């Protein structure tokens, strides 16, 4: 199968959903060619039998301009589509019956969206996103936000060595079991400071989540980003555990409770003195890190950051608009019950309209689902879907076909021909006259029949009387002669 879109042709073959083979170039390059040609969805057919759910279509670092979705399908499914095209390429009517409907849905079982983010305390894109989401406090009430802070093992780490026998690592915790990823940030960050900040942020989340005050967790992240993440004007790093604790104080978080969570996350069988704990934390196992690593394996999170919304992995950009769209798709009632236009000032409404529920759109979306409208535009005439061209004559013909009494435009522009009514009028008149004549004839026939029957009866009666008189006279004369 040849690619429908190439650099040479740079044209889309009819449909806005374009199917190409996997291979020869990166996914991003394929998507770029299809987007430039006018395609709306890039459908990539796998070139081997590996299950597509095990393949990650990652950005190669140049995909910032890609605005269309890229969908990977199995080799088997691609072959079915290709065979259908080849068998019917000279039959456009049959090809028009094939509809590829690409729908991205996020399940919503309640009116709370579960957002799970695999991140790191040096993930700048997450800080920026949280900063944007924090501007919508009404939206945060609907979020069940769960962060998982990821670490990575040193390449030569031996998990069989008991923690007490491990050798401390200058840049890692747990004797090399918990290391930070290579930094993509332009800031000067210390690996151990990142790891400790991971623990601190997870303890802050646990504390605020248990008390249903996760707004303070978001506030901490925003304050830490602007106050600690960024280096000073002189280039000195402020990314330290001390800066984090100072930020906690500004937010109003209890340092003692967070410190307790921090210390108890390290796994040990004995109570260590402060000086011993300081020495041992570099090699001890950590409960929080272990739980987050297990969750990463269970959910197959491959990238950092990775977000899952209601259990479905989010593959889009971490820009505000894209994330808000995904979150709102996971809500049943969205913000309808919490945010009312009448209660918002003009400046607030302008801010919130990006996430507000829209009654008109909701009604139209429900109607689309009910009528199974797949194309845009789609027309239904008297409840039946119209599949023809949207040229005037074709549409007029379809509309006029649904009318019993057709207006003059149906005959002038819609291709209908008037039929003469003279013959119909004659036969109608003839049948009426014939019916009247037959009716009168039937009445006359019935009357005549009754009259004739009566006459016959009368005659029979007269004959009977004459016979009786003659019999009596004859009998009388006979008796008289005998006497």
Short mmCIF file of N, CA and C in Angstrom, two decimals, residues 68-145:
data_model
loop_
_atom_site.label_atom_id
_atom_site.label_comp_id
_atom_site.label_asym_id
_atom_site.label_seq_id
_atom_site.Cartn_x
_atom_site.Cartn_y
_atom_site.Cartn_z
N UNK A 68 -3.19 17.97 14.21
CA UNK A 68 -4.15 16.90 13.92
C UNK A 68 -3.78 15.66 14.71
N UNK A 69 -4.77 14.81 15.04
CA UNK A 69 -4.46 13.57 15.76
C UNK A 69 -3.87 12.50 14.85
N UNK A 70 -3.02 11.66 15.41
CA UNK A 70 -2.40 10.56 14.69
C UNK A 70 -2.89 9.26 15.36
N UNK A 71 -3.54 8.39 14.59
CA UNK A 71 -4.13 7.16 15.12
C UNK A 71 -3.43 5.96 14.50
N UNK A 72 -2.96 5.04 15.35
CA UNK A 72 -2.29 3.84 14.87
C UNK A 72 -3.27 2.67 14.90
N UNK A 73 -3.41 1.97 13.77
CA UNK A 73 -4.29 0.80 13.70
C UNK A 73 -3.46 -0.43 13.33
N UNK A 74 -4.02 -1.60 13.56
CA UNK A 74 -3.29 -2.85 13.32
C UNK A 74 -3.11 -3.11 11.83
N UNK A 75 -2.16 -3.95 11.53
CA UNK A 75 -1.90 -4.32 10.14
C UNK A 75 -3.12 -5.00 9.52
N UNK A 76 -3.79 -5.83 10.33
CA UNK A 76 -4.98 -6.55 9.85
C UNK A 76 -6.11 -5.59 9.48
N UNK A 77 -6.38 -4.63 10.36
CA UNK A 77 -7.44 -3.66 10.08
C UNK A 77 -7.09 -2.79 8.87
N UNK A 78 -5.82 -2.45 8.75
CA UNK A 78 -5.39 -1.66 7.59
C UNK A 78 -5.58 -2.42 6.30
N UNK A 79 -5.32 -3.74 6.32
CA UNK A 79 -5.48 -4.57 5.12
C UNK A 79 -6.95 -4.62 4.69
N UNK A 80 -7.85 -4.67 5.68
CA UNK A 80 -9.30 -4.69 5.36
C UNK A 80 -9.69 -3.41 4.62
N UNK A 81 -9.22 -2.28 5.12
CA UNK A 81 -9.53 -0.99 4.47
C UNK A 81 -8.90 -0.90 3.09
N UNK A 82 -7.66 -1.37 2.96
CA UNK A 82 -6.98 -1.31 1.67
C UNK A 82 -7.68 -2.20 0.63
N UNK A 83 -8.07 -3.41 1.04
CA UNK A 83 -8.76 -4.33 0.12
C UNK A 83 -10.08 -3.73 -0.34
N UNK A 84 -10.80 -3.10 0.59
CA UNK A 84 -12.08 -2.49 0.22
C UNK A 84 -11.86 -1.39 -0.81
N UNK A 85 -10.80 -0.61 -0.62
CA UNK A 85 -10.51 0.48 -1.56
C UNK A 85 -10.14 -0.07 -2.94
N UNK A 86 -9.26 -1.09 -2.96
CA UNK A 86 -8.82 -1.65 -4.23
C UNK A 86 -9.97 -2.30 -4.99
N UNK A 87 -10.85 -3.00 -4.28
CA UNK A 87 -11.96 -3.72 -4.92
C UNK A 87 -13.04 -2.77 -5.42
N UNK A 88 -13.06 -1.55 -4.93
CA UNK A 88 -14.15 -0.63 -5.29
C UNK A 88 -13.65 0.71 -5.79
N UNK A 89 -12.36 0.79 -6.19
CA UNK A 89 -11.82 2.09 -6.60
C UNK A 89 -12.49 2.63 -7.86
N UNK A 90 -13.10 1.75 -8.65
CA UNK A 90 -13.85 2.20 -9.84
C UNK A 90 -15.35 2.30 -9.57
N UNK A 91 -15.71 2.16 -8.32
CA UNK A 91 -17.12 2.22 -7.94
C UNK A 91 -17.28 3.29 -6.85
N UNK A 92 -17.34 4.56 -7.27
CA UNK A 92 -17.40 5.65 -6.28
C UNK A 92 -18.60 5.58 -5.37
N UNK A 93 -19.72 5.04 -5.86
CA UNK A 93 -20.91 4.94 -5.01
C UNK A 93 -20.65 4.02 -3.81
N UNK A 94 -19.93 2.93 -4.05
CA UNK A 94 -19.62 2.00 -2.97
C UNK A 94 -18.62 2.61 -1.99
N UNK A 95 -17.65 3.35 -2.52
CA UNK A 95 -16.65 3.98 -1.66
C UNK A 95 -17.28 5.03 -0.75
N UNK A 96 -18.32 5.70 -1.25
CA UNK A 96 -18.99 6.73 -0.44
C UNK A 96 -19.69 6.12 0.77
N UNK A 97 -19.97 4.83 0.70
CA UNK A 97 -20.67 4.17 1.81
C UNK A 97 -19.74 3.87 2.97
N UNK A 98 -18.43 3.96 2.74
CA UNK A 98 -17.46 3.70 3.79
C UNK A 98 -17.23 4.98 4.60
N UNK A 99 -17.54 4.92 5.89
CA UNK A 99 -17.37 6.08 6.76
C UNK A 99 -16.42 5.71 7.89
N UNK A 100 -15.32 6.44 7.99
CA UNK A 100 -14.39 6.25 9.09
C UNK A 100 -14.67 7.32 10.13
N UNK A 101 -15.14 6.90 11.28
CA UNK A 101 -15.51 7.84 12.34
C UNK A 101 -14.49 7.73 13.47
N UNK A 102 -13.67 8.76 13.63
CA UNK A 102 -12.66 8.79 14.69
C UNK A 102 -13.20 9.62 15.83
N UNK A 103 -13.43 8.98 16.96
CA UNK A 103 -14.03 9.67 18.11
C UNK A 103 -13.15 9.46 19.33
N UNK A 104 -12.78 10.57 19.98
CA UNK A 104 -11.94 10.49 21.18
C UNK A 104 -12.82 10.73 22.39
N UNK A 105 -12.98 9.72 23.20
CA UNK A 105 -13.89 9.82 24.34
C UNK A 105 -13.17 9.54 25.65
N UNK A 106 -13.58 10.25 26.67
CA UNK A 106 -13.08 10.01 28.02
C UNK A 106 -14.26 9.58 28.87
N UNK A 107 -14.13 8.44 29.54
CA UNK A 107 -15.24 7.94 30.34
C UNK A 107 -15.54 8.88 31.50
N UNK A 108 -16.82 9.00 31.83
CA UNK A 108 -17.21 9.82 32.98
C UNK A 108 -18.31 9.10 33.75
N UNK A 109 -17.92 8.44 34.83
CA UNK A 109 -18.87 7.69 35.65
C UNK A 109 -19.48 8.54 36.75
N UNK A 110 -18.90 9.70 37.03
CA UNK A 110 -19.44 10.61 38.03
C UNK A 110 -19.10 12.01 37.60
N UNK A 111 -19.44 12.98 38.42
CA UNK A 111 -19.14 14.36 38.05
C UNK A 111 -17.85 14.83 38.70
N UNK A 112 -16.92 13.90 38.90
CA UNK A 112 -15.57 14.22 39.36
C UNK A 112 -14.59 13.58 38.39
N UNK A 113 -13.60 14.34 37.97
CA UNK A 113 -12.61 13.82 37.03
C UNK A 113 -11.36 13.40 37.79
N UNK A 114 -10.94 12.16 37.57
CA UNK A 114 -9.72 11.66 38.19
C UNK A 114 -8.54 11.95 37.27
N UNK A 115 -7.66 12.81 37.71
CA UNK A 115 -6.48 13.19 36.92
C UNK A 115 -5.24 12.68 37.63
N UNK A 116 -4.59 11.68 37.03
CA UNK A 116 -3.38 11.11 37.59
C UNK A 116 -2.19 11.55 36.75
N UNK A 117 -1.20 12.18 37.40
CA UNK A 117 -0.06 12.74 36.67
C UNK A 117 1.23 12.13 37.20
N UNK A 118 1.99 11.51 36.29
CA UNK A 118 3.32 11.01 36.62
C UNK A 118 4.29 12.14 36.29
N UNK A 119 4.97 12.64 37.33
CA UNK A 119 5.72 13.88 37.17
C UNK A 119 6.99 13.84 38.00
N UNK A 120 7.63 14.97 38.07
CA UNK A 120 8.83 15.15 38.85
C UNK A 120 8.83 16.59 39.33
N UNK A 121 9.51 16.87 40.38
CA UNK A 121 9.50 18.24 40.90
C UNK A 121 10.26 19.20 39.99
N UNK A 122 10.91 18.67 38.96
CA UNK A 122 11.57 19.55 37.99
C UNK A 122 10.81 19.62 36.66
N UNK A 123 9.57 19.06 36.63
CA UNK A 123 8.75 19.08 35.40
C UNK A 123 8.12 20.47 35.23
N UNK A 124 8.79 21.33 34.49
CA UNK A 124 8.36 22.72 34.37
C UNK A 124 6.98 22.84 33.72
N UNK A 125 6.68 21.96 32.74
CA UNK A 125 5.38 22.05 32.06
C UNK A 125 4.22 21.80 33.02
N UNK A 126 4.45 20.95 34.04
CA UNK A 126 3.41 20.68 35.04
C UNK A 126 3.18 21.92 35.90
N UNK A 127 4.26 22.58 36.32
CA UNK A 127 4.12 23.81 37.10
C UNK A 127 3.31 24.86 36.33
N UNK A 128 3.62 25.02 35.05
CA UNK A 128 2.92 26.02 34.23
C UNK A 128 1.44 25.66 34.09
N UNK A 129 1.17 24.36 33.91
CA UNK A 129 -0.23 23.93 33.78
C UNK A 129 -0.99 24.17 35.08
N UNK A 130 -0.39 23.80 36.22
CA UNK A 130 -1.04 24.00 37.51
C UNK A 130 -1.29 25.49 37.76
N UNK A 131 -0.36 26.32 37.34
CA UNK A 131 -0.54 27.77 37.47
C UNK A 131 -1.78 28.23 36.72
N UNK A 132 -1.98 27.69 35.51
CA UNK A 132 -3.16 28.07 34.71
C UNK A 132 -4.44 27.52 35.33
N UNK A 133 -4.41 26.25 35.77
CA UNK A 133 -5.61 25.64 36.33
C UNK A 133 -6.01 26.29 37.65
N UNK A 134 -5.03 26.81 38.38
CA UNK A 134 -5.32 27.45 39.68
C UNK A 134 -6.15 28.71 39.52
N UNK A 135 -6.21 29.24 38.31
CA UNK A 135 -7.01 30.44 38.06
C UNK A 135 -8.49 30.11 37.98
N UNK A 136 -8.82 28.81 37.99
CA UNK A 136 -10.21 28.37 37.92
C UNK A 136 -10.54 27.55 39.17
N UNK A 137 -10.73 28.20 40.31
CA UNK A 137 -10.98 27.45 41.56
C UNK A 137 -12.23 26.60 41.48
N UNK A 138 -13.23 27.04 40.70
CA UNK A 138 -14.46 26.24 40.56
C UNK A 138 -14.16 24.90 39.90
N UNK A 139 -13.21 24.91 38.96
CA UNK A 139 -12.85 23.68 38.26
C UNK A 139 -12.12 22.71 39.19
N UNK A 140 -11.28 23.25 40.06
CA UNK A 140 -10.50 22.39 40.97
C UNK A 140 -11.39 21.57 41.88
N UNK A 141 -12.60 22.08 42.17
CA UNK A 141 -13.52 21.33 43.02
C UNK A 141 -13.96 20.02 42.38
N UNK A 142 -13.83 19.93 41.06
CA UNK A 142 -14.28 18.74 40.34
C UNK A 142 -13.12 17.77 40.06
N UNK A 143 -11.91 18.16 40.46
CA UNK A 143 -10.74 17.33 40.17
C UNK A 143 -10.36 16.44 41.34
N UNK A 144 -10.11 15.19 41.03
CA UNK A 144 -9.44 14.29 41.98
C UNK A 144 -8.03 14.13 41.45
N UNK A 145 -7.17 15.07 41.83
CA UNK A 145 -5.81 15.16 41.28
C UNK A 145 -4.87 14.30 42.12
#
